[in-house]
């Protein structure tokens, strides 16, 4: 019990920076292990294949050595993608991860094409059959590679999914492609030198190189889609839309989402009810953002940024007219000046403008003397309305509300004097 309490207290003391360093250590650890394994396996495969004359094993070894570069790129892009936003990257550094995935895919294409070309040159000049010890040596190296690379694939994918890193997952499938290429190399060695079908080994090398290049092309294609801001797949976008619809059921909306490294960038347009205040509309947008964040986490994605655009029900349509007229602050200044110029208007407390297509309506609160009768106040409001419609032609409708001037303190009331009751 005491040990559990000490562990819980130590976990509570972990700061966000320490947690980030721990996460980076996880990625760095699995990447370092992968690099060491790739160097060892690559050297063994290339050495054994060159000495014993196995094109398939040489192709597999070149693939393993290329993994060292991709391991370095994967870790660098992973660390760079999780840097906080700065002045040069206000939306974060998520695209660094897509760039790293593109480099990993390009390296795979290059390595696969080179290995296939090397093996294809030996198709018409197959090597002589190997001795039994050579076949056993090549087969053992390929088998060890299959086991090691499959273990690396599982560990790297687990870390990548836990950290929501596409580049680590891509690197994991890079390990898996190396395992499959080792299987093909093992089959080529067994068929070409164990069963006497000499052409099987170089053909297996061509197949290995083609499979590697195909896997790299797929990774590079996905990275290019992310770099070109291609939208998320339809199922994920539909889930995000359902989350927004459940959070703000009475609002029309449109949603666009694109991936940026470990996170998602969302553009959300919300149509709010006519007449809502800015703070109320902002609160509706906050509800939608919280719902998007929860749904993104449920899908295993991070929400990098949400840009919410609020469209009131009576909004000015974009492109409805080439001349939008004066800005709202300029119109408000002119409306105040005209209203203050009218007789018996002491102040203008509020001016609210609303847009509906090309029409602009104004709601004006004027302050009148408290000694006016209701009929006199109605006449003043009528005069203010006529003056505004005549002298401010941009507005098409005016609503005048009258307020009493309460700045003057009310007259003092006479308090009734109380006399103490005399005992006699």
CSV table of C-alpha atoms in Angstrom, one decimal:
chain,number,residue,atom,x,y,z
A,1,UNK,CA,0.0,0.0,0.0
A,2,UNK,CA,2.8,2.4,0.9
A,3,UNK,CA,4.7,1.6,-2.2
A,4,UNK,CA,1.6,2.2,-4.4
A,5,UNK,CA,1.0,5.5,-2.7
A,6,UNK,CA,4.6,6.6,-3.3
A,7,UNK,CA,4.3,5.6,-7.0
A,8,UNK,CA,1.0,7.6,-7.3
A,9,UNK,CA,2.5,10.6,-5.7
A,10,UNK,CA,5.5,10.5,-8.0
A,11,UNK,CA,3.3,10.3,-11.0
A,12,UNK,CA,1.3,13.3,-9.8
A,13,UNK,CA,4.6,15.3,-9.7
A,14,UNK,CA,5.4,14.5,-13.3
A,15,UNK,CA,5.3,17.8,-15.2
A,16,UNK,CA,4.1,18.1,-18.9
A,17,UNK,CA,7.7,18.6,-19.9
A,18,UNK,CA,8.8,15.5,-18.1
A,19,UNK,CA,5.9,13.6,-19.7
A,20,UNK,CA,7.0,14.8,-23.1
A,21,UNK,CA,10.6,13.7,-22.5
A,22,UNK,CA,9.3,10.3,-21.4
A,23,UNK,CA,7.3,9.9,-24.6
A,24,UNK,CA,10.3,11.0,-26.7
A,25,UNK,CA,12.4,8.4,-24.8
A,26,UNK,CA,10.0,5.7,-25.9
A,27,UNK,CA,10.3,6.7,-29.5
A,28,UNK,CA,14.0,7.1,-29.3
A,29,UNK,CA,14.5,3.7,-27.6
A,30,UNK,CA,12.6,1.7,-30.2
A,31,UNK,CA,14.2,3.6,-33.0
A,32,UNK,CA,17.7,3.0,-31.6
A,33,UNK,CA,17.0,-0.7,-31.2
A,34,UNK,CA,15.7,-0.9,-34.8
A,35,UNK,CA,18.8,0.9,-36.1
A,36,UNK,CA,21.2,-1.5,-34.3
A,37,UNK,CA,19.3,-4.6,-35.5
A,38,UNK,CA,19.2,-3.2,-39.1
A,39,UNK,CA,23.0,-2.6,-39.1
A,40,UNK,CA,23.7,-6.1,-37.8
A,41,UNK,CA,21.3,-7.9,-40.1
A,42,UNK,CA,22.3,-5.8,-43.2
A,43,UNK,CA,26.0,-6.4,-42.8
A,44,UNK,CA,25.4,-10.2,-42.2
A,45,UNK,CA,23.1,-10.5,-45.2
A,46,UNK,CA,25.3,-8.5,-47.7
A,47,UNK,CA,28.4,-10.3,-46.5
A,48,UNK,CA,26.9,-13.8,-46.7
A,49,UNK,CA,25.1,-13.1,-50.0
A,50,UNK,CA,28.3,-11.7,-51.6
A,51,UNK,CA,30.5,-14.5,-50.3
A,52,UNK,CA,28.1,-17.3,-51.1
A,53,UNK,CA,26.7,-15.8,-54.3
A,54,UNK,CA,23.0,-15.2,-53.4
A,55,UNK,CA,21.4,-12.2,-55.1
A,56,UNK,CA,18.2,-12.6,-53.1
A,57,UNK,CA,20.2,-12.3,-49.8
A,58,UNK,CA,22.1,-9.3,-51.1
A,59,UNK,CA,18.9,-7.6,-52.0
A,60,UNK,CA,17.5,-8.3,-48.6
A,61,UNK,CA,20.7,-7.0,-47.0
A,62,UNK,CA,20.5,-3.7,-48.9
A,63,UNK,CA,16.9,-3.4,-47.7
A,64,UNK,CA,18.0,-3.8,-44.1
A,65,UNK,CA,20.8,-1.2,-44.4
A,66,UNK,CA,18.3,1.3,-45.9
A,67,UNK,CA,16.3,0.9,-42.8
A,68,UNK,CA,19.0,2.6,-40.8
A,69,UNK,CA,18.4,5.9,-42.7
A,70,UNK,CA,14.7,5.6,-42.3
A,71,UNK,CA,15.0,5.0,-38.5
A,72,UNK,CA,17.0,8.2,-38.2
A,73,UNK,CA,14.5,10.1,-40.3
A,74,UNK,CA,11.5,8.6,-38.5
A,75,UNK,CA,12.8,9.7,-35.0
A,76,UNK,CA,13.8,13.2,-36.2
A,77,UNK,CA,10.5,13.9,-37.9
A,78,UNK,CA,8.6,12.5,-34.9
A,79,UNK,CA,10.4,14.8,-32.5
A,80,UNK,CA,10.1,17.8,-34.8
A,81,UNK,CA,6.3,17.2,-35.4
A,82,UNK,CA,5.6,17.5,-31.7
A,83,UNK,CA,7.3,20.9,-31.1
A,84,UNK,CA,4.9,23.6,-30.0
A,85,UNK,CA,3.6,26.3,-32.4
A,86,UNK,CA,5.9,29.3,-33.0
A,87,UNK,CA,5.9,32.5,-35.0
A,88,UNK,CA,7.0,30.7,-38.2
A,89,UNK,CA,4.7,27.7,-37.7
A,90,UNK,CA,1.5,29.0,-36.1
A,91,UNK,CA,-0.4,25.8,-36.9
A,92,UNK,CA,2.3,23.6,-35.3
A,93,UNK,CA,4.9,21.4,-36.9
A,94,UNK,CA,2.8,18.4,-37.8
A,95,UNK,CA,3.7,18.4,-41.4
A,96,UNK,CA,7.3,17.5,-40.5
A,97,UNK,CA,6.0,14.0,-39.8
A,98,UNK,CA,4.4,13.8,-43.2
A,99,UNK,CA,7.8,14.9,-44.7
A,100,UNK,CA,9.5,12.2,-42.7
A,101,UNK,CA,7.1,9.6,-44.1
A,102,UNK,CA,7.7,10.8,-47.6
A,103,UNK,CA,11.5,10.4,-47.1
A,104,UNK,CA,10.9,6.9,-45.7
A,105,UNK,CA,8.8,6.0,-48.7
A,106,UNK,CA,11.3,7.4,-51.1
A,107,UNK,CA,14.1,5.4,-49.5
A,108,UNK,CA,12.1,2.3,-49.8
A,109,UNK,CA,11.4,2.9,-53.4
A,110,UNK,CA,15.1,3.5,-54.1
A,111,UNK,CA,16.3,0.5,-52.2
A,112,UNK,CA,13.7,-1.8,-53.7
A,113,UNK,CA,14.4,-0.6,-57.3
A,114,UNK,CA,18.2,-1.0,-56.8
A,115,UNK,CA,17.9,-4.5,-55.3
A,116,UNK,CA,15.5,-5.6,-58.1
A,117,UNK,CA,17.9,-4.2,-60.8
A,118,UNK,CA,20.8,-6.0,-59.2
A,119,UNK,CA,18.9,-9.3,-59.0
A,120,UNK,CA,17.5,-8.9,-62.6
A,121,UNK,CA,21.0,-8.8,-63.9
A,122,UNK,CA,21.6,-12.4,-62.6
A,123,UNK,CA,18.4,-13.9,-64.1
A,124,UNK,CA,20.0,-14.8,-67.3
A,125,UNK,CA,23.3,-15.7,-65.7
A,126,UNK,CA,22.2,-17.8,-62.7
A,127,UNK,CA,24.9,-18.8,-60.2
A,128,UNK,CA,26.1,-22.3,-59.8
A,129,UNK,CA,24.5,-24.5,-57.1
A,130,UNK,CA,25.9,-23.9,-53.6
A,131,UNK,CA,27.3,-26.4,-51.2
A,132,UNK,CA,25.1,-27.6,-48.4
A,133,UNK,CA,26.9,-25.5,-45.8
A,134,UNK,CA,26.4,-22.3,-47.9
A,135,UNK,CA,22.7,-23.0,-48.3
A,136,UNK,CA,22.4,-23.6,-44.6
A,137,UNK,CA,24.3,-20.4,-43.8
A,138,UNK,CA,22.2,-18.2,-46.1
A,139,UNK,CA,19.0,-19.8,-44.9
A,140,UNK,CA,19.9,-19.3,-41.2
A,141,UNK,CA,20.7,-15.6,-41.8
A,142,UNK,CA,17.4,-15.1,-43.6
A,143,UNK,CA,15.4,-17.0,-40.9
A,144,UNK,CA,17.0,-14.9,-38.1
A,145,UNK,CA,16.1,-11.8,-40.1
A,146,UNK,CA,12.5,-12.9,-40.4
A,147,UNK,CA,12.2,-13.4,-36.6
A,148,UNK,CA,14.0,-10.2,-35.7
A,149,UNK,CA,12.2,-7.9,-38.1
A,150,UNK,CA,8.8,-9.3,-37.2
A,151,UNK,CA,9.5,-8.5,-33.5
A,152,UNK,CA,10.7,-5.0,-34.5
A,153,UNK,CA,7.5,-4.5,-36.5
A,154,UNK,CA,5.2,-5.4,-33.6
A,155,UNK,CA,7.1,-3.3,-31.0
A,156,UNK,CA,7.5,-0.2,-33.3
A,157,UNK,CA,3.8,-0.4,-34.4
A,158,UNK,CA,2.7,-0.6,-30.7
A,159,UNK,CA,4.8,2.5,-29.8
A,160,UNK,CA,3.6,4.4,-32.9
A,161,UNK,CA,-0.1,3.7,-32.2
A,162,UNK,CA,0.3,4.6,-28.6
A,163,UNK,CA,1.9,7.9,-29.6
A,164,UNK,CA,-0.4,8.5,-32.6
A,165,UNK,CA,2.6,8.8,-34.9
A,166,UNK,CA,2.1,8.0,-38.6
A,167,UNK,CA,5.9,8.0,-39.3
A,168,UNK,CA,6.6,5.4,-36.6
A,169,UNK,CA,3.8,3.2,-37.9
A,170,UNK,CA,5.2,3.6,-41.4
A,171,UNK,CA,8.6,2.7,-40.1
A,172,UNK,CA,7.0,-0.4,-38.4
A,173,UNK,CA,5.6,-1.5,-41.8
A,174,UNK,CA,9.1,-0.9,-43.2
A,175,UNK,CA,10.3,-3.6,-40.8
A,176,UNK,CA,7.4,-5.8,-41.8
A,177,UNK,CA,8.3,-5.4,-45.5
A,178,UNK,CA,11.9,-6.4,-44.6
A,179,UNK,CA,10.6,-9.5,-42.9
A,180,UNK,CA,8.6,-10.5,-46.0
A,181,UNK,CA,11.6,-9.8,-48.2
A,182,UNK,CA,13.6,-12.2,-45.9
A,183,UNK,CA,10.9,-14.8,-46.4
A,184,UNK,CA,11.2,-14.4,-50.2
A,185,UNK,CA,15.0,-14.6,-50.0
A,186,UNK,CA,14.7,-17.7,-47.9
A,187,UNK,CA,12.4,-19.2,-50.5
A,188,UNK,CA,14.7,-18.3,-53.3
A,189,UNK,CA,17.7,-19.8,-51.5
A,190,UNK,CA,15.8,-23.0,-50.8
A,191,UNK,CA,14.5,-23.3,-54.3
A,192,UNK,CA,17.6,-22.2,-56.2
A,193,UNK,CA,20.3,-23.9,-54.2
A,194,UNK,CA,18.5,-26.6,-52.2
A,195,UNK,CA,16.1,-27.9,-54.9
A,196,UNK,CA,18.4,-27.2,-57.9
A,197,UNK,CA,16.2,-24.5,-59.6
A,198,UNK,CA,19.0,-22.1,-60.1
A,199,UNK,CA,16.8,-19.3,-61.5
A,200,UNK,CA,14.7,-19.2,-58.4
A,201,UNK,CA,17.2,-17.1,-56.4
A,202,UNK,CA,17.5,-14.1,-58.8
A,203,UNK,CA,13.8,-14.2,-59.4
A,204,UNK,CA,13.2,-14.1,-55.7
A,205,UNK,CA,15.5,-11.0,-55.6
A,206,UNK,CA,13.5,-9.3,-58.2
A,207,UNK,CA,10.3,-10.1,-56.3
A,208,UNK,CA,11.8,-8.8,-53.1
A,209,UNK,CA,12.9,-5.5,-54.7
A,210,UNK,CA,9.5,-5.0,-56.3
A,211,UNK,CA,7.7,-5.6,-53.0
A,212,UNK,CA,9.9,-3.1,-51.2
A,213,UNK,CA,9.5,-0.5,-53.9
A,214,UNK,CA,5.7,-1.0,-53.8
A,215,UNK,CA,5.5,-0.6,-50.0
A,216,UNK,CA,7.6,2.6,-50.3
A,217,UNK,CA,5.4,4.0,-53.0
A,218,UNK,CA,2.3,3.5,-50.8
A,219,UNK,CA,3.9,5.3,-47.8
A,220,UNK,CA,5.1,8.2,-50.1
A,221,UNK,CA,1.6,8.5,-51.6
A,222,UNK,CA,0.0,8.8,-48.2
A,223,UNK,CA,2.5,11.4,-47.1
A,224,UNK,CA,2.0,13.4,-50.3
A,225,UNK,CA,-1.7,13.4,-49.7
A,226,UNK,CA,-1.2,14.9,-46.2
A,227,UNK,CA,1.3,17.4,-47.5
A,228,UNK,CA,-1.2,18.5,-50.1
A,229,UNK,CA,-3.9,19.0,-47.4
A,230,UNK,CA,-6.1,16.2,-48.7
A,231,UNK,CA,-9.2,15.8,-46.5
A,232,UNK,CA,-9.6,12.9,-44.0
A,233,UNK,CA,-11.4,9.8,-45.2
A,234,UNK,CA,-15.1,10.0,-45.4
A,235,UNK,CA,-15.8,7.7,-42.4
A,236,UNK,CA,-13.7,9.9,-40.0
A,237,UNK,CA,-15.3,13.1,-41.3
A,238,UNK,CA,-18.7,11.6,-40.9
A,239,UNK,CA,-17.9,10.7,-37.2
A,240,UNK,CA,-16.8,14.3,-36.6
A,241,UNK,CA,-19.9,15.6,-38.2
A,242,UNK,CA,-22.1,13.4,-36.0
A,243,UNK,CA,-20.3,14.6,-32.9
A,244,UNK,CA,-21.0,18.3,-33.8
A,245,UNK,CA,-24.6,17.5,-34.7
A,246,UNK,CA,-25.1,15.9,-31.3
A,247,UNK,CA,-23.4,18.8,-29.4
A,248,UNK,CA,-25.3,21.7,-31.2
A,249,UNK,CA,-28.5,20.1,-32.6
A,250,UNK,CA,-30.2,23.3,-33.6
A,251,UNK,CA,-27.3,24.7,-35.7
A,252,UNK,CA,-26.6,24.2,-39.4
A,253,UNK,CA,-22.9,23.6,-40.0
A,254,UNK,CA,-20.3,22.6,-42.5
A,255,UNK,CA,-17.0,20.9,-41.6
A,256,UNK,CA,-13.7,20.4,-43.3
A,257,UNK,CA,-10.8,18.4,-41.8
A,258,UNK,CA,-7.3,17.6,-42.8
A,259,UNK,CA,-4.5,15.7,-41.1
A,260,UNK,CA,-1.3,17.4,-39.9
A,261,UNK,CA,1.1,14.9,-38.4
A,262,UNK,CA,-0.3,13.5,-35.1
A,263,UNK,CA,-3.2,16.0,-35.1
A,264,UNK,CA,-6.1,17.1,-37.2
A,265,UNK,CA,-6.9,20.6,-38.4
A,266,UNK,CA,-10.6,21.4,-38.6
A,267,UNK,CA,-12.5,24.3,-40.2
A,268,UNK,CA,-16.0,24.5,-38.8
A,269,UNK,CA,-18.8,27.0,-40.0
A,270,UNK,CA,-21.7,27.2,-37.6
A,271,UNK,CA,-25.0,28.9,-38.4
A,272,UNK,CA,-26.4,30.3,-35.2
A,273,UNK,CA,-29.8,31.7,-34.5
A,274,UNK,CA,-30.7,35.3,-35.5
A,275,UNK,CA,-30.3,37.9,-32.8
A,276,UNK,CA,-27.9,35.9,-30.5
A,277,UNK,CA,-25.2,38.0,-28.8
A,278,UNK,CA,-21.6,37.4,-29.6
A,279,UNK,CA,-20.9,35.8,-26.3
A,280,UNK,CA,-23.8,33.3,-26.7
A,281,UNK,CA,-22.7,32.4,-30.2
A,282,UNK,CA,-19.1,32.0,-28.9
A,283,UNK,CA,-20.4,29.6,-26.3
A,284,UNK,CA,-22.1,27.5,-29.0
A,285,UNK,CA,-18.8,27.3,-30.8
A,286,UNK,CA,-17.0,26.2,-27.6
A,287,UNK,CA,-19.5,23.3,-27.2
A,288,UNK,CA,-18.8,22.2,-30.8
A,289,UNK,CA,-15.0,22.4,-30.2
A,290,UNK,CA,-15.2,20.2,-27.0
A,291,UNK,CA,-17.3,17.6,-28.9
A,292,UNK,CA,-14.8,17.5,-31.7
A,293,UNK,CA,-11.9,17.0,-29.3
A,294,UNK,CA,-13.6,14.1,-27.6
A,295,UNK,CA,-14.5,12.4,-30.8
A,296,UNK,CA,-11.0,12.9,-32.2
A,297,UNK,CA,-9.4,11.3,-29.1
A,298,UNK,CA,-11.9,8.4,-29.5
A,299,UNK,CA,-10.6,7.9,-33.0
A,300,UNK,CA,-7.0,7.9,-31.9
A,301,UNK,CA,-6.3,11.4,-33.3
A,302,UNK,CA,-5.2,14.6,-31.7
A,303,UNK,CA,-7.0,17.8,-32.4
A,304,UNK,CA,-4.3,20.3,-33.4
A,305,UNK,CA,-6.5,23.3,-34.1
A,306,UNK,CA,-10.2,24.1,-34.7
A,307,UNK,CA,-11.1,27.3,-36.6
A,308,UNK,CA,-14.8,28.2,-35.9
A,309,UNK,CA,-16.6,30.7,-38.1
A,310,UNK,CA,-20.0,31.8,-36.8
A,311,UNK,CA,-22.7,32.7,-39.3
A,312,UNK,CA,-25.7,34.4,-37.8
A,313,UNK,CA,-29.1,33.4,-39.3
A,314,UNK,CA,-29.4,36.9,-40.9
A,315,UNK,CA,-25.8,37.1,-42.2
A,316,UNK,CA,-24.6,39.0,-45.2
A,317,UNK,CA,-24.2,36.4,-48.0
A,318,UNK,CA,-20.7,36.3,-49.4
A,319,UNK,CA,-20.6,37.8,-52.9
A,320,UNK,CA,-24.2,39.1,-52.7
A,321,UNK,CA,-23.1,42.5,-53.9
A,322,UNK,CA,-19.9,44.1,-55.1
A,323,UNK,CA,-20.5,47.2,-52.9
A,324,UNK,CA,-21.0,46.3,-49.2
A,325,UNK,CA,-21.3,50.0,-48.2
A,326,UNK,CA,-19.8,51.4,-45.0
A,327,UNK,CA,-18.3,49.3,-42.2
A,328,UNK,CA,-20.5,48.8,-39.1
A,329,UNK,CA,-18.5,51.1,-36.9
A,330,UNK,CA,-18.8,53.9,-39.5
A,331,UNK,CA,-22.6,53.3,-39.7
A,332,UNK,CA,-22.9,53.3,-36.0
A,333,UNK,CA,-21.0,56.7,-35.7
A,334,UNK,CA,-23.3,58.3,-38.3
A,335,UNK,CA,-26.5,56.9,-36.6
A,336,UNK,CA,-25.4,58.3,-33.3
A,337,UNK,CA,-24.7,61.7,-34.8
A,338,UNK,CA,-28.1,61.9,-36.5
A,339,UNK,CA,-30.0,60.7,-33.4
A,340,UNK,CA,-28.2,63.2,-31.1
A,341,UNK,CA,-29.1,66.0,-33.5
A,342,UNK,CA,-32.8,65.3,-33.0
A,343,UNK,CA,-34.9,67.4,-30.6
A,344,UNK,CA,-35.1,66.2,-26.9
A,345,UNK,CA,-32.6,63.3,-27.4
A,346,UNK,CA,-30.1,63.6,-24.6
A,347,UNK,CA,-28.0,60.5,-25.4
A,348,UNK,CA,-27.8,57.3,-27.5
A,349,UNK,CA,-27.1,54.3,-25.2
A,350,UNK,CA,-27.0,51.4,-27.8
A,351,UNK,CA,-26.9,50.9,-31.5
A,352,UNK,CA,-27.2,47.3,-32.8
A,353,UNK,CA,-26.9,46.6,-36.6
A,354,UNK,CA,-28.2,43.4,-38.2
A,355,UNK,CA,-27.6,42.3,-41.8
A,356,UNK,CA,-29.9,40.2,-44.0
A,357,UNK,CA,-28.8,40.0,-47.6
A,358,UNK,CA,-28.5,43.6,-48.9
A,359,UNK,CA,-30.8,44.9,-46.1
A,360,UNK,CA,-29.4,46.6,-43.0
A,361,UNK,CA,-31.6,47.1,-39.9
A,362,UNK,CA,-30.7,49.2,-37.0
A,363,UNK,CA,-32.0,49.1,-33.4
A,364,UNK,CA,-31.3,52.4,-31.6
A,365,UNK,CA,-31.8,53.1,-27.9
A,366,UNK,CA,-32.3,56.8,-27.2
A,367,UNK,CA,-32.4,58.5,-23.8
A,368,UNK,CA,-35.2,61.1,-23.3
A,369,UNK,CA,-36.1,63.5,-20.5
A,370,UNK,CA,-38.1,61.8,-17.8
A,371,UNK,CA,-40.7,64.6,-17.8
A,372,UNK,CA,-42.0,63.6,-21.2
A,373,UNK,CA,-45.4,62.0,-21.6
A,374,UNK,CA,-45.9,58.7,-23.5
A,375,UNK,CA,-47.3,60.6,-26.5
A,376,UNK,CA,-44.4,63.1,-26.5
A,377,UNK,CA,-41.9,60.2,-26.4
A,378,UNK,CA,-43.7,58.5,-29.3
A,379,UNK,CA,-43.4,61.7,-31.3
A,380,UNK,CA,-39.7,62.0,-30.6
A,381,UNK,CA,-39.1,58.4,-31.6
A,382,UNK,CA,-41.0,58.9,-34.9
A,383,UNK,CA,-38.9,62.0,-35.7
A,384,UNK,CA,-35.7,60.1,-35.0
A,385,UNK,CA,-36.8,57.2,-37.2
A,386,UNK,CA,-37.6,59.6,-40.1
A,387,UNK,CA,-34.3,61.4,-39.7
A,388,UNK,CA,-32.3,58.2,-39.7
A,389,UNK,CA,-34.0,56.8,-42.8
A,390,UNK,CA,-33.5,60.1,-44.7
A,391,UNK,CA,-29.9,60.9,-43.7
A,392,UNK,CA,-28.5,57.3,-43.5
A,393,UNK,CA,-29.6,55.7,-46.7
A,394,UNK,CA,-27.7,52.4,-46.2
A,395,UNK,CA,-30.2,51.3,-43.5
A,396,UNK,CA,-33.6,50.0,-44.6
A,397,UNK,CA,-35.3,49.6,-41.2
A,398,UNK,CA,-35.1,51.3,-37.9
A,399,UNK,CA,-36.4,50.3,-34.4
A,400,UNK,CA,-36.3,53.0,-31.8
A,401,UNK,CA,-36.4,52.2,-28.1
A,402,UNK,CA,-36.9,55.1,-25.6
A,403,UNK,CA,-35.2,55.2,-22.2
A,404,UNK,CA,-35.8,57.7,-19.4
A,405,UNK,CA,-32.9,59.9,-18.3
A,406,UNK,CA,-32.2,58.6,-14.8
A,407,UNK,CA,-29.0,60.6,-14.3
A,408,UNK,CA,-30.8,63.2,-12.2
A,409,UNK,CA,-31.3,62.0,-8.7
A,410,UNK,CA,-35.0,61.7,-7.6
A,411,UNK,CA,-36.4,64.5,-5.3
A,412,UNK,CA,-36.0,63.8,-1.6
A,413,UNK,CA,-39.2,62.6,0.1
A,414,UNK,CA,-40.4,64.1,3.4
A,415,UNK,CA,-40.1,61.7,6.2
A,416,UNK,CA,-42.8,61.8,8.8
A,417,UNK,CA,-41.4,62.9,12.1
A,418,UNK,CA,-42.0,60.5,15.0
A,419,UNK,CA,-42.4,61.8,18.5
A,420,UNK,CA,-41.6,59.8,21.5
A,421,UNK,CA,-44.5,58.8,23.6
A,422,UNK,CA,-44.5,60.7,26.8
A,423,UNK,CA,-45.0,58.8,30.0
A,424,UNK,CA,-47.7,61.1,31.2
